[in-house]
Amino acid sequence: MSKRPWGFVVGGLLVALLLAGVVSNYASAHPDGLDSSLLRGCTVDAEGEITGGSCPAQQERDHELADSPLADYGVRGLDNDFLSTGLSGVLGVLLTFAVGGGVFWLLRRRGPQQPAAGAATAEAGGSAAGSPADDASRAARPR
């Protein structure tokens, strides 16, 4: 295996960008399991508005970051929903990749842990004592 698998990383990034930028626009508009369970006990009209009954979804309120630039799976200021959703996904992937890459870069800069002196000698095929018998047996082994 190569020391730096750039092809794998770039390929994974391209697949993630494709999924986030294009395929995310075709996600289901129907509520997921959590949303549907919160609506249990209420009556809902065709637009999804609660018209009666009693359910936990009636206590819903806006999130603290509802006014952020990437709220509600879109980019604020873009009128084209397809472009807004796709760009939001692409920006999310790039931001996640940048943060993850930065963490791995910082961890790599720390360097590997130094093995104990005896372990390094054993990995090289010798012993800590380095006896002449060991040297003779290493010389007799085919390479």
mmCIF file of C-alpha atoms in Angstrom:
data_model
loop_
_atom_site.group_PDB
_atom_site.id
_atom_site.type_symbol
_atom_site.label_atom_id
_atom_site.label_comp_id
_atom_site.label_asym_id
_atom_site.label_seq_id
_atom_site.Cartn_x
_atom_site.Cartn_y
_atom_site.Cartn_z
ATOM 1 C CA MET A 1 0.000 0.000 0.000
ATOM 2 C CA SER A 2 1.320 3.442 -0.851
ATOM 3 C CA LYS A 3 2.283 5.825 1.891
ATOM 4 C CA ARG A 4 -0.150 8.533 0.720
ATOM 5 C CA PRO A 5 -3.428 7.231 -0.722
ATOM 6 C CA TRP A 6 -4.315 10.464 -2.547
ATOM 7 C CA GLY A 7 -6.419 8.693 -5.161
ATOM 8 C CA PHE A 8 -8.641 7.176 -2.504
ATOM 9 C CA VAL A 9 -9.055 10.495 -0.667
ATOM 10 C CA VAL A 10 -9.790 12.488 -3.837
ATOM 11 C CA GLY A 11 -12.197 9.795 -5.072
ATOM 12 C CA GLY A 12 -14.069 9.795 -1.775
ATOM 13 C CA LEU A 13 -14.250 13.584 -1.793
ATOM 14 C CA LEU A 14 -15.625 13.611 -5.351
ATOM 15 C CA VAL A 15 -18.291 11.021 -4.489
ATOM 16 C CA ALA A 16 -19.312 13.008 -1.392
ATOM 17 C CA LEU A 17 -19.494 16.233 -3.423
ATOM 18 C CA LEU A 18 -21.638 14.530 -6.070
ATOM 19 C CA LEU A 19 -24.016 13.118 -3.473
ATOM 20 C CA ALA A 20 -24.270 16.403 -1.586
ATOM 21 C CA GLY A 21 -24.513 18.623 -4.636
ATOM 22 C CA VAL A 22 -26.858 16.657 -6.877
ATOM 23 C CA VAL A 23 -28.407 13.600 -5.257
ATOM 24 C CA SER A 24 -29.445 15.490 -2.092
ATOM 25 C CA ASN A 25 -32.014 17.391 -4.172
ATOM 26 C CA TYR A 26 -33.899 14.138 -4.745
ATOM 27 C CA ALA A 27 -34.302 13.283 -1.058
ATOM 28 C CA SER A 28 -37.806 12.492 0.146
ATOM 29 C CA ALA A 29 -39.975 15.455 1.126
ATOM 30 C CA HIS A 30 -42.072 13.223 3.403
ATOM 31 C CA PRO A 31 -41.367 13.459 7.121
ATOM 32 C CA ASP A 32 -39.002 10.946 8.633
ATOM 33 C CA GLY A 33 -39.830 8.729 11.590
ATOM 34 C CA LEU A 34 -39.181 11.372 14.226
ATOM 35 C CA ASP A 35 -41.309 13.997 12.496
ATOM 36 C CA SER A 36 -44.192 11.581 11.970
ATOM 37 C CA SER A 37 -44.108 10.354 15.561
ATOM 38 C CA LEU A 38 -44.225 13.948 16.819
ATOM 39 C CA LEU A 39 -47.349 14.531 14.711
ATOM 40 C CA ARG A 40 -49.168 11.537 16.205
ATOM 41 C CA GLY A 41 -52.412 12.766 17.779
ATOM 42 C CA CYS A 42 -52.758 15.843 15.536
ATOM 43 C CA THR A 43 -54.662 16.410 12.338
ATOM 44 C CA VAL A 44 -52.636 17.882 9.500
ATOM 45 C CA ASP A 45 -53.775 19.577 6.280
ATOM 46 C CA ALA A 46 -52.311 19.067 2.782
ATOM 47 C CA GLU A 47 -49.550 21.662 3.367
ATOM 48 C CA GLY A 48 -48.418 19.908 6.545
ATOM 49 C CA GLU A 49 -49.863 22.519 8.926
ATOM 50 C CA ILE A 50 -51.395 21.287 12.193
ATOM 51 C CA THR A 51 -55.138 21.997 12.209
ATOM 52 C CA GLY A 52 -56.252 20.273 15.396
ATOM 53 C CA GLY A 53 -55.660 17.629 18.018
ATOM 54 C CA SER A 54 -52.865 17.442 20.525
ATOM 55 C CA CYS A 55 -49.295 16.359 19.764
ATOM 56 C CA PRO A 56 -45.701 17.254 20.737
ATOM 57 C CA ALA A 57 -45.135 18.991 17.376
ATOM 58 C CA GLN A 58 -47.404 21.848 18.516
ATOM 59 C CA GLN A 59 -44.623 22.981 20.864
ATOM 60 C CA GLU A 60 -42.172 23.338 18.003
ATOM 61 C CA ARG A 61 -40.129 26.542 17.859
ATOM 62 C CA ASP A 62 -37.360 27.894 15.640
ATOM 63 C CA HIS A 63 -33.820 26.710 16.189
ATOM 64 C CA GLU A 64 -31.276 29.203 17.555
ATOM 65 C CA LEU A 65 -29.384 29.098 14.254
ATOM 66 C CA ALA A 66 -32.479 29.430 12.035
ATOM 67 C CA ASP A 67 -31.076 32.686 10.623
ATOM 68 C CA SER A 68 -27.673 31.225 9.731
ATOM 69 C CA PRO A 69 -26.498 31.293 6.083
ATOM 70 C CA LEU A 70 -26.952 27.517 5.598
ATOM 71 C CA ALA A 71 -30.180 26.973 7.593
ATOM 72 C CA ASP A 72 -32.911 24.618 6.311
ATOM 73 C CA TYR A 73 -30.638 22.774 3.869
ATOM 74 C CA GLY A 74 -30.152 25.785 1.630
ATOM 75 C CA VAL A 75 -28.093 28.919 1.082
ATOM 76 C CA ARG A 76 -29.789 32.120 2.132
ATOM 77 C CA GLY A 77 -30.209 34.560 -0.738
ATOM 78 C CA LEU A 78 -30.478 31.996 -3.549
ATOM 79 C CA ASP A 79 -33.961 31.745 -5.054
ATOM 80 C CA ASN A 80 -33.284 28.561 -7.055
ATOM 81 C CA ASP A 81 -34.087 25.691 -4.648
ATOM 82 C CA PHE A 82 -32.085 23.095 -6.603
ATOM 83 C CA LEU A 83 -28.962 25.282 -6.632
ATOM 84 C CA SER A 84 -29.444 26.381 -3.022
ATOM 85 C CA THR A 85 -29.736 22.830 -1.677
ATOM 86 C CA GLY A 86 -26.846 21.553 -3.795
ATOM 87 C CA LEU A 87 -24.534 24.410 -2.860
ATOM 88 C CA SER A 88 -25.393 23.994 0.804
ATOM 89 C CA GLY A 89 -24.436 20.304 0.608
ATOM 90 C CA VAL A 90 -21.196 21.040 -1.248
ATOM 91 C CA LEU A 91 -20.203 23.704 1.293
ATOM 92 C CA GLY A 92 -20.975 21.289 4.128
ATOM 93 C CA VAL A 93 -18.813 18.562 2.591
ATOM 94 C CA LEU A 94 -15.912 20.961 1.970
ATOM 95 C CA LEU A 95 -16.111 22.368 5.502
ATOM 96 C CA THR A 96 -16.206 18.876 7.022
ATOM 97 C CA PHE A 97 -13.298 17.747 4.825
ATOM 98 C CA ALA A 98 -11.257 20.830 5.791
ATOM 99 C CA VAL A 99 -11.832 20.335 9.521
ATOM 100 C CA GLY A 100 -11.138 16.578 9.335
ATOM 101 C CA GLY A 101 -8.047 17.114 7.177
ATOM 102 C CA GLY A 102 -6.781 19.746 9.596
ATOM 103 C CA VAL A 103 -7.181 17.400 12.560
ATOM 104 C CA PHE A 104 -5.350 14.590 10.754
ATOM 105 C CA TRP A 105 -2.612 17.003 9.654
ATOM 106 C CA LEU A 106 -2.097 18.139 13.261
ATOM 107 C CA LEU A 107 -1.991 14.554 14.508
ATOM 108 C CA ARG A 108 0.490 13.581 11.802
ATOM 109 C CA ARG A 109 2.796 16.444 12.708
ATOM 110 C CA ARG A 110 3.156 15.004 16.209
ATOM 111 C CA GLY A 111 4.979 12.052 14.680
ATOM 112 C CA PRO A 112 4.864 8.395 15.586
ATOM 113 C CA GLN A 113 5.558 7.201 19.102
ATOM 114 C CA GLN A 114 9.162 6.064 19.569
ATOM 115 C CA PRO A 115 9.304 2.285 20.259
ATOM 116 C CA ALA A 116 11.308 0.917 23.154
ATOM 117 C CA ALA A 117 14.930 0.066 22.375
ATOM 118 C CA GLY A 118 14.382 -3.711 22.740
ATOM 119 C CA ALA A 119 11.355 -3.665 20.439
ATOM 120 C CA ALA A 120 13.260 -1.898 17.661
ATOM 121 C CA THR A 121 16.043 -4.478 17.771
ATOM 122 C CA ALA A 122 13.575 -7.401 17.773
ATOM 123 C CA GLU A 123 11.766 -5.947 14.741
ATOM 124 C CA ALA A 124 15.084 -5.756 12.884
ATOM 125 C CA GLY A 125 15.502 -9.506 13.388
ATOM 126 C CA GLY A 126 18.137 -9.407 16.105
ATOM 127 C CA SER A 127 18.108 -9.726 19.831
ATOM 128 C CA ALA A 128 18.859 -7.160 22.460
ATOM 129 C CA ALA A 129 22.053 -8.983 23.403
ATOM 130 C CA GLY A 130 23.301 -9.328 19.807
ATOM 131 C CA SER A 131 25.187 -12.564 20.439
ATOM 132 C CA PRO A 132 27.561 -13.978 17.814
ATOM 133 C CA ALA A 133 25.295 -17.059 17.450
ATOM 134 C CA ASP A 134 22.441 -14.792 16.406
ATOM 135 C CA ASP A 135 24.684 -13.041 13.901
ATOM 136 C CA ALA A 136 25.721 -16.413 12.399
ATOM 137 C CA SER A 137 22.115 -17.635 12.109
ATOM 138 C CA ARG A 138 21.111 -14.360 10.363
ATOM 139 C CA ALA A 139 23.996 -14.723 7.913
ATOM 140 C CA ALA A 140 22.977 -18.312 7.054
ATOM 141 C CA ARG A 141 19.325 -17.338 6.237
ATOM 142 C CA PRO A 142 18.531 -16.932 2.534
ATOM 143 C CA ARG A 143 17.493 -13.415 1.535
#
